[in-house]
Structure formats: C-alpha cells, structure tokens
Amino acid sequence: MDIFTLHKGTAPLLVSVPHDGTLVPDDIAARLTDAARKVPDTDWHIARLYGFAREMGASMIVPKYSRYVVDLNRSEDDVSLYPGQNTTGLCPVVRFSGDPVYRQGQEPAAEEIQARVDRFWRPYHEALRAELDRLKQQHGRVVLWEGHSIRGELPFLFEGRLPDLNLGTAGGASCSPALQERLESVLASQDRYDFVVNGRFKGGHITRHYGDPAGGIEAVQMETSQRTYMDEESFAWDEGRATAMQAVLRRLLESVLE
C-alpha cells in the first residue's frame, strides 16, 4: 500500500513533514464528525512550502494519510509529549479546537489503534530511519528537519498568539549547540517574522527520538504559523506570503548544510 512518498536526495538533509497527509480510509471517515472529515488539523501545504528543499539536494518524506488516522509524530506507546498540557494523541479523539474527532461511541479501540500503527505508522518510521542511515553512511552526518505548521491561535493548545516561527530542539538535546546557534542567527537576522526557540513546541516524537548529535544525527523541528503562508480560514495557499516565508526557510536549510 502506498502510504508515503520518499524523494531520495544527495545532501546530508532529510525533510520530514509527517502531518501533510489528508487521506482518511472510508471505514474511518464514516465514523468522523462532519467537521473532522475536513481534516482541519492538517499541516496544510507544508510539503509544498518546503518543495524548494529538493532543489537543494535534500531528501523528503511525505505521508498521504491524515494525522486523524494515526499521528506519525507521536510514539507508538502514546506517551504525552507535553505532560500537564492539552494535546492530542496517537490516534486523536479530539481536534485542536477541543471538539471531538469521532461521532459519539465511534472512537477506535486498542486493537484498532495497534492495527493502524502496524499499517500506517511503522512503515513511515522504517523508511525514515533507513533514509537517515543511508545519508549518514554517505556523508558521516545528517540533519533531520521536521517541517510543521499550525493555526496561529488555538486556545485549547496554547494561550494567545503563537510566534510566526517556532524552532524546537528538545531543549537543545536533539542537535548540536553549533547548529542551534546558526539557526538562531538566521532567525535573528530577519525582521519580518517573530520567533521563539524551544517555546510551546519543543519538538515532537520524531525530533526527540531520532535526534542523536553524538551519533551523527541532528534533528530540529520548525512549527510555522499558518498565517505566514496561507489563509487560515479557507486553507488556501497564498503565493505572496508563501514566497516570502520560503526565502527565510531556505536560509535556515542553507545554514543546516554549512
């Protein structure tokens, strides 16, 4: 079953966009609320936003199925990434708004969750790991760039307005200090977007699990506010806004390859 696409590049950089997918199998979609069938919590257009990375020689892995099927950026044991804070799980039953994903009584049971992990989650992670290993063997080191986006205001998940650019390095554990410094320098050198480092979004399971600076694998997550490149109400791509954001993202990825 074709559940993701993998573009194999030549540079020591893998861009992962685990929440780009929008497909939901019919048997699952039939149990979702009308609002959830529109998969509003998608990281809309994020693979398109990072499309330029292929021209830079980066590898890119892009899933086809929605996070409502299974969240590829959660651990398979579904341990909370942010204890004590509102969040969503491995097979989400609430949306980012706090509203239900499923019609009453239609939530997946443990057996179904395990089946989804086996069918959708595990192949993605096996491919991601294999590509990291290939690039590390070729170059001696590799950087995993986790590309994400989210609506800029979501009271259920965080207070107030999320900064435009949210860099996460698991509190400095998932990449070297030198790489984090280069990324922060790029962010500080521009004045179009505000940013934060290791704020509300410090990095999800993929960043935390695969980041191993001592072992030659560095991982960073960039959570981009969707208002910077699209219309948050209609989910429509905004060419002007996106082009401006891509210029900054390109400089960030260039600094990764220094």
mmCIF file of C-alpha atoms in Angstrom:
data_model
loop_
_atom_site.group_PDB
_atom_site.id
_atom_site.type_symbol
_atom_site.label_atom_id
_atom_site.label_comp_id
_atom_site.label_asym_id
_atom_site.label_seq_id
_atom_site.Cartn_x
_atom_site.Cartn_y
_atom_site.Cartn_z
ATOM 1 C CA MET A 1 0.000 0.000 0.000
ATOM 2 C CA ASP A 2 1.378 3.395 -0.995
ATOM 3 C CA ILE A 3 1.180 5.410 2.238
ATOM 4 C CA PHE A 4 4.009 7.889 1.680
ATOM 5 C CA THR A 5 6.395 9.207 -0.927
ATOM 6 C CA LEU A 6 10.144 9.353 -0.422
ATOM 7 C CA HIS A 7 12.375 11.530 -2.552
ATOM 8 C CA LYS A 8 15.989 10.448 -2.112
ATOM 9 C CA GLY A 9 18.411 13.336 -2.312
ATOM 10 C CA THR A 10 22.154 13.724 -2.270
ATOM 11 C CA ALA A 11 22.699 16.224 0.566
ATOM 12 C CA PRO A 12 23.011 15.283 4.276
ATOM 13 C CA LEU A 13 19.478 16.580 4.934
ATOM 14 C CA LEU A 14 16.124 14.822 5.268
ATOM 15 C CA VAL A 15 12.955 16.911 5.432
ATOM 16 C CA SER A 16 10.067 15.101 7.121
ATOM 17 C CA VAL A 17 6.542 16.549 7.025
ATOM 18 C CA PRO A 18 4.526 13.965 8.994
ATOM 19 C CA HIS A 19 1.281 15.961 9.139
ATOM 20 C CA ASP A 20 0.943 16.845 5.450
ATOM 21 C CA GLY A 21 -1.381 13.935 4.638
ATOM 22 C CA THR A 22 -5.122 14.424 4.132
ATOM 23 C CA LEU A 23 -6.484 10.992 3.179
ATOM 24 C CA VAL A 24 -8.764 9.058 5.536
ATOM 25 C CA PRO A 25 -9.879 5.493 4.688
ATOM 26 C CA ASP A 26 -13.617 5.231 4.068
ATOM 27 C CA ASP A 27 -14.251 2.956 7.058
ATOM 28 C CA ILE A 28 -12.708 5.544 9.385
ATOM 29 C CA ALA A 29 -14.178 8.597 7.662
ATOM 30 C CA ALA A 30 -17.691 7.213 8.129
ATOM 31 C CA ARG A 31 -17.218 7.485 11.900
ATOM 32 C CA LEU A 32 -15.855 11.034 11.976
ATOM 33 C CA THR A 33 -17.879 14.135 12.748
ATOM 34 C CA ASP A 34 -18.763 16.294 9.768
ATOM 35 C CA ALA A 35 -16.185 18.898 10.836
ATOM 36 C CA ALA A 36 -13.434 16.315 11.338
ATOM 37 C CA ARG A 37 -13.947 14.888 7.833
ATOM 38 C CA LYS A 38 -12.463 18.139 6.560
ATOM 39 C CA VAL A 39 -9.242 17.218 8.445
ATOM 40 C CA PRO A 40 -8.809 20.809 9.712
ATOM 41 C CA ASP A 41 -5.719 19.974 11.792
ATOM 42 C CA THR A 42 -3.629 19.181 8.729
ATOM 43 C CA ASP A 43 -0.278 20.946 8.328
ATOM 44 C CA TRP A 44 -1.697 22.464 5.161
ATOM 45 C CA HIS A 45 0.614 22.744 2.126
ATOM 46 C CA ILE A 46 3.693 22.110 4.249
ATOM 47 C CA ALA A 47 5.322 19.791 1.682
ATOM 48 C CA ARG A 48 4.700 22.458 -0.952
ATOM 49 C CA LEU A 49 6.193 25.111 1.294
ATOM 50 C CA TYR A 50 9.389 23.051 1.554
ATOM 51 C CA GLY A 51 9.347 21.953 -2.079
ATOM 52 C CA PHE A 52 12.471 24.011 -2.788
ATOM 53 C CA ALA A 53 14.455 21.711 -0.493
ATOM 54 C CA ARG A 54 14.594 19.048 -3.206
ATOM 55 C CA GLU A 55 16.424 21.561 -5.420
ATOM 56 C CA MET A 56 18.979 21.895 -2.615
ATOM 57 C CA GLY A 57 19.611 18.153 -2.717
ATOM 58 C CA ALA A 58 17.543 17.264 0.355
ATOM 59 C CA SER A 59 15.610 14.068 0.762
ATOM 60 C CA MET A 60 11.925 14.444 1.618
ATOM 61 C CA ILE A 61 9.398 12.020 3.073
ATOM 62 C CA VAL A 62 5.708 12.903 2.770
ATOM 63 C CA PRO A 63 2.790 10.823 4.107
ATOM 64 C CA LYS A 64 -0.529 10.557 2.304
ATOM 65 C CA TYR A 65 -2.819 9.839 5.262
ATOM 66 C CA SER A 66 -4.156 12.286 7.832
ATOM 67 C CA ARG A 67 -2.977 12.536 11.415
ATOM 68 C CA TYR A 68 -6.568 11.563 12.287
ATOM 69 C CA VAL A 69 -5.712 8.054 11.063
ATOM 70 C CA VAL A 70 -2.516 7.931 13.112
ATOM 71 C CA ASP A 71 -0.187 10.692 14.230
ATOM 72 C CA LEU A 72 3.261 9.886 12.889
ATOM 73 C CA ASN A 73 4.829 12.367 15.294
ATOM 74 C CA ARG A 74 3.686 10.506 18.407
ATOM 75 C CA SER A 75 5.350 7.474 19.951
ATOM 76 C CA GLU A 76 3.595 4.174 19.445
ATOM 77 C CA ASP A 77 3.048 3.891 23.211
ATOM 78 C CA ASP A 78 1.199 7.262 23.067
ATOM 79 C CA VAL A 79 3.073 8.835 25.975
ATOM 80 C CA SER A 80 2.205 12.540 26.176
ATOM 81 C CA LEU A 81 4.786 14.864 24.642
ATOM 82 C CA TYR A 82 3.710 17.723 26.890
ATOM 83 C CA PRO A 83 2.608 16.372 30.290
ATOM 84 C CA GLY A 84 0.073 18.569 32.026
ATOM 85 C CA GLN A 85 -0.852 20.453 28.841
ATOM 86 C CA ASN A 86 -3.686 19.889 26.408
ATOM 87 C CA THR A 87 -2.506 17.925 23.392
ATOM 88 C CA THR A 88 -3.712 15.231 21.000
ATOM 89 C CA GLY A 89 -2.725 11.596 20.881
ATOM 90 C CA LEU A 90 -1.514 8.803 18.637
ATOM 91 C CA CYS A 91 -4.994 8.306 17.170
ATOM 92 C CA PRO A 92 -6.572 11.654 18.071
ATOM 93 C CA VAL A 93 -10.081 11.699 19.513
ATOM 94 C CA VAL A 94 -10.173 15.485 19.955
ATOM 95 C CA ARG A 95 -9.343 18.187 17.442
ATOM 96 C CA PHE A 96 -7.052 21.145 18.111
ATOM 97 C CA SER A 97 -10.209 23.069 18.956
ATOM 98 C CA GLY A 98 -11.049 20.587 21.708
ATOM 99 C CA ASP A 99 -14.058 19.305 19.756
ATOM 100 C CA PRO A 100 -14.466 15.561 19.104
ATOM 101 C CA VAL A 101 -12.981 13.838 16.070
ATOM 102 C CA TYR A 102 -15.436 10.919 16.194
ATOM 103 C CA ARG A 103 -19.151 10.593 16.464
ATOM 104 C CA GLN A 104 -20.193 9.526 19.948
ATOM 105 C CA GLY A 105 -19.172 5.948 20.690
ATOM 106 C CA GLN A 106 -17.185 5.560 17.430
ATOM 107 C CA GLU A 107 -13.676 6.105 18.824
ATOM 108 C CA PRO A 108 -11.045 3.444 17.971
ATOM 109 C CA ALA A 109 -10.398 0.682 20.488
ATOM 110 C CA ALA A 110 -6.915 -0.529 21.427
ATOM 111 C CA GLU A 111 -6.898 -3.279 18.808
ATOM 112 C CA GLU A 112 -7.748 -0.853 16.028
ATOM 113 C CA ILE A 113 -5.092 1.602 17.180
ATOM 114 C CA GLN A 114 -2.478 -1.153 17.071
ATOM 115 C CA ALA A 115 -3.618 -2.130 13.581
ATOM 116 C CA ARG A 116 -3.231 1.463 12.410
ATOM 117 C CA VAL A 117 0.255 1.612 13.914
ATOM 118 C CA ASP A 118 1.218 -1.527 12.018
ATOM 119 C CA ARG A 119 -0.369 -0.399 8.754
ATOM 120 C CA PHE A 120 0.496 3.311 8.613
ATOM 121 C CA TRP A 121 2.898 4.360 11.390
ATOM 122 C CA ARG A 122 5.551 1.668 11.289
ATOM 123 C CA PRO A 123 6.288 1.762 7.524
ATOM 124 C CA TYR A 124 6.791 5.535 7.658
ATOM 125 C CA HIS A 125 9.235 5.265 10.532
ATOM 126 C CA GLU A 126 11.094 2.361 8.973
ATOM 127 C CA ALA A 127 11.557 4.385 5.786
ATOM 128 C CA LEU A 128 12.593 7.478 7.743
ATOM 129 C CA ARG A 129 15.191 5.523 9.705
ATOM 130 C CA ALA A 130 16.526 3.828 6.582
ATOM 131 C CA GLU A 131 16.950 7.160 4.791
ATOM 132 C CA LEU A 132 18.707 8.703 7.782
ATOM 133 C CA ASP A 133 21.056 5.719 7.883
ATOM 134 C CA ARG A 134 21.730 5.965 4.137
ATOM 135 C CA LEU A 135 22.573 9.663 4.294
ATOM 136 C CA LYS A 136 24.674 9.284 7.427
ATOM 137 C CA GLN A 137 26.649 6.458 5.837
ATOM 138 C CA GLN A 138 27.223 8.596 2.748
ATOM 139 C CA HIS A 139 28.142 11.848 4.496
ATOM 140 C CA GLY A 140 29.162 10.891 8.032
ATOM 141 C CA ARG A 141 26.412 13.099 9.455
ATOM 142 C CA VAL A 142 22.817 14.013 8.632
ATOM 143 C CA VAL A 143 20.255 16.580 9.755
ATOM 144 C CA LEU A 144 16.586 15.660 10.093
ATOM 145 C CA TRP A 145 14.366 18.715 9.573
ATOM 146 C CA GLU A 146 10.842 18.327 10.884
ATOM 147 C CA GLY A 147 8.561 20.685 8.943
ATOM 148 C CA HIS A 148 5.269 21.521 10.678
ATOM 149 C CA SER A 149 2.629 24.218 10.652
ATOM 150 C CA ILE A 150 -0.353 25.126 12.794
ATOM 151 C CA ARG A 151 -3.033 27.749 13.152
ATOM 152 C CA GLY A 152 -1.600 30.770 14.952
ATOM 153 C CA GLU A 153 -4.288 30.943 17.639
ATOM 154 C CA LEU A 154 -5.641 27.779 19.278
ATOM 155 C CA PRO A 155 -6.802 28.402 22.865
ATOM 156 C CA PHE A 156 -7.195 24.666 23.526
ATOM 157 C CA LEU A 157 -3.458 24.138 22.967
ATOM 158 C CA PHE A 158 -1.788 27.422 23.932
ATOM 159 C CA GLU A 159 -2.573 30.886 25.191
ATOM 160 C CA GLY A 160 -2.551 33.920 22.956
ATOM 161 C CA ARG A 161 -0.771 34.158 19.640
ATOM 162 C CA LEU A 162 1.850 31.661 18.551
ATOM 163 C CA PRO A 163 5.005 33.257 17.120
ATOM 164 C CA ASP A 164 5.476 33.023 13.365
ATOM 165 C CA LEU A 165 8.424 30.640 13.596
ATOM 166 C CA ASN A 166 8.860 28.148 16.445
ATOM 167 C CA LEU A 167 12.180 26.319 16.466
ATOM 168 C CA GLY A 168 12.377 23.198 18.609
ATOM 169 C CA THR A 169 15.480 21.227 19.524
ATOM 170 C CA ALA A 170 14.117 19.296 22.517
ATOM 171 C CA GLY A 171 15.667 21.921 24.774
ATOM 172 C CA GLY A 172 18.999 21.593 22.989
ATOM 173 C CA ALA A 173 19.178 17.800 23.215
ATOM 174 C CA SER A 174 18.366 16.888 19.607
ATOM 175 C CA CYS A 175 21.076 18.885 17.811
ATOM 176 C CA SER A 176 24.495 20.343 18.459
ATOM 177 C CA PRO A 177 24.876 23.762 20.080
ATOM 178 C CA ALA A 178 26.638 24.947 16.917
ATOM 179 C CA LEU A 179 23.694 24.077 14.687
ATOM 180 C CA GLN A 180 21.198 25.685 17.034
ATOM 181 C CA GLU A 181 23.320 28.829 17.139
ATOM 182 C CA ARG A 182 23.438 29.020 13.331
ATOM 183 C CA LEU A 183 19.666 28.639 13.108
ATOM 184 C CA GLU A 184 19.064 31.254 15.783
ATOM 185 C CA SER A 185 21.407 33.603 13.954
ATOM 186 C CA VAL A 186 19.379 33.270 10.757
ATOM 187 C CA LEU A 187 16.137 33.909 12.619
ATOM 188 C CA ALA A 188 17.589 36.948 14.372
ATOM 189 C CA SER A 189 18.943 38.382 11.122
ATOM 190 C CA GLN A 190 15.472 38.975 9.677
ATOM 191 C CA ASP A 191 12.720 41.229 10.986
ATOM 192 C CA ARG A 192 9.684 40.100 9.001
ATOM 193 C CA TYR A 193 8.734 37.266 11.377
ATOM 194 C CA ASP A 194 8.839 36.877 15.129
ATOM 195 C CA PHE A 195 10.211 33.638 16.515
ATOM 196 C CA VAL A 196 10.886 31.594 19.618
ATOM 197 C CA VAL A 197 13.296 28.757 20.377
ATOM 198 C CA ASN A 198 12.060 25.814 22.466
ATOM 199 C CA GLY A 199 8.822 27.540 23.370
ATOM 200 C CA ARG A 200 5.432 25.818 23.359
ATOM 201 C CA PHE A 201 6.608 23.384 20.670
ATOM 202 C CA LYS A 202 9.996 21.955 21.590
ATOM 203 C CA GLY A 203 9.882 19.075 19.135
ATOM 204 C CA GLY A 204 7.669 16.029 18.825
ATOM 205 C CA HIS A 205 8.427 12.337 18.935
ATOM 206 C CA ILE A 206 10.410 12.308 15.701
ATOM 207 C CA THR A 207 12.732 15.123 16.751
ATOM 208 C CA ARG A 208 13.228 13.691 20.217
ATOM 209 C CA HIS A 209 13.554 10.051 19.149
ATOM 210 C CA TYR A 210 15.873 10.379 16.165
ATOM 211 C CA GLY A 211 17.981 13.316 17.290
ATOM 212 C CA ASP A 212 21.356 11.902 18.347
ATOM 213 C CA PRO A 213 24.028 14.573 17.896
ATOM 214 C CA ALA A 214 26.787 12.414 19.338
ATOM 215 C CA GLY A 215 25.839 9.684 16.868
ATOM 216 C CA GLY A 216 25.883 11.962 13.834
ATOM 217 C CA ILE A 217 22.123 12.563 13.524
ATOM 218 C CA GLU A 218 20.866 16.044 14.395
ATOM 219 C CA ALA A 219 17.149 16.817 14.454
ATOM 220 C CA VAL A 220 15.229 20.075 14.617
ATOM 221 C CA GLN A 221 11.546 20.944 14.359
ATOM 222 C CA MET A 222 10.126 24.089 12.819
ATOM 223 C CA GLU A 223 6.500 24.858 13.655
ATOM 224 C CA THR A 224 5.370 27.623 11.311
ATOM 225 C CA SER A 225 2.221 29.644 11.963
ATOM 226 C CA GLN A 226 -0.069 29.096 9.013
ATOM 227 C CA ARG A 227 -0.971 32.774 8.764
ATOM 228 C CA THR A 228 2.505 33.359 7.322
ATOM 229 C CA TYR A 229 1.891 31.453 4.070
ATOM 230 C CA MET A 230 -1.833 30.703 3.681
ATOM 231 C CA ASP A 231 -5.336 31.794 4.607
ATOM 232 C CA GLU A 232 -6.219 30.102 7.886
ATOM 233 C CA GLU A 233 -9.977 30.266 7.294
ATOM 234 C CA SER A 234 -10.174 28.795 3.779
ATOM 235 C CA PHE A 235 -6.920 26.771 3.991
ATOM 236 C CA ALA A 236 -5.932 28.370 0.666
ATOM 237 C CA TRP A 237 -2.280 28.773 -0.307
ATOM 238 C CA ASP A 238 -1.176 32.416 -0.525
ATOM 239 C CA GLU A 239 1.561 32.742 -3.137
ATOM 240 C CA GLY A 240 2.864 36.104 -1.944
ATOM 241 C CA ARG A 241 3.044 35.181 1.705
ATOM 242 C CA ALA A 242 4.460 31.746 0.921
ATOM 243 C CA THR A 243 7.236 33.117 -1.276
ATOM 244 C CA ALA A 244 8.374 35.460 1.490
ATOM 245 C CA MET A 245 8.369 32.639 4.048
ATOM 246 C CA GLN A 246 10.234 30.289 1.724
ATOM 247 C CA ALA A 247 13.095 32.793 1.499
ATOM 248 C CA VAL A 248 13.637 32.527 5.265
ATOM 249 C CA LEU A 249 13.199 28.759 5.323
ATOM 250 C CA ARG A 250 15.743 28.439 2.517
ATOM 251 C CA ARG A 251 18.305 30.409 4.538
ATOM 252 C CA LEU A 252 17.645 28.145 7.510
ATOM 253 C CA LEU A 253 18.215 24.998 5.470
ATOM 254 C CA GLU A 254 21.317 26.510 3.899
ATOM 255 C CA SER A 255 22.698 27.049 7.404
ATOM 256 C CA VAL A 256 21.997 23.389 8.172
ATOM 257 C CA LEU A 257 24.231 22.384 5.279
ATOM 258 C CA GLU A 258 27.168 24.629 6.260
#
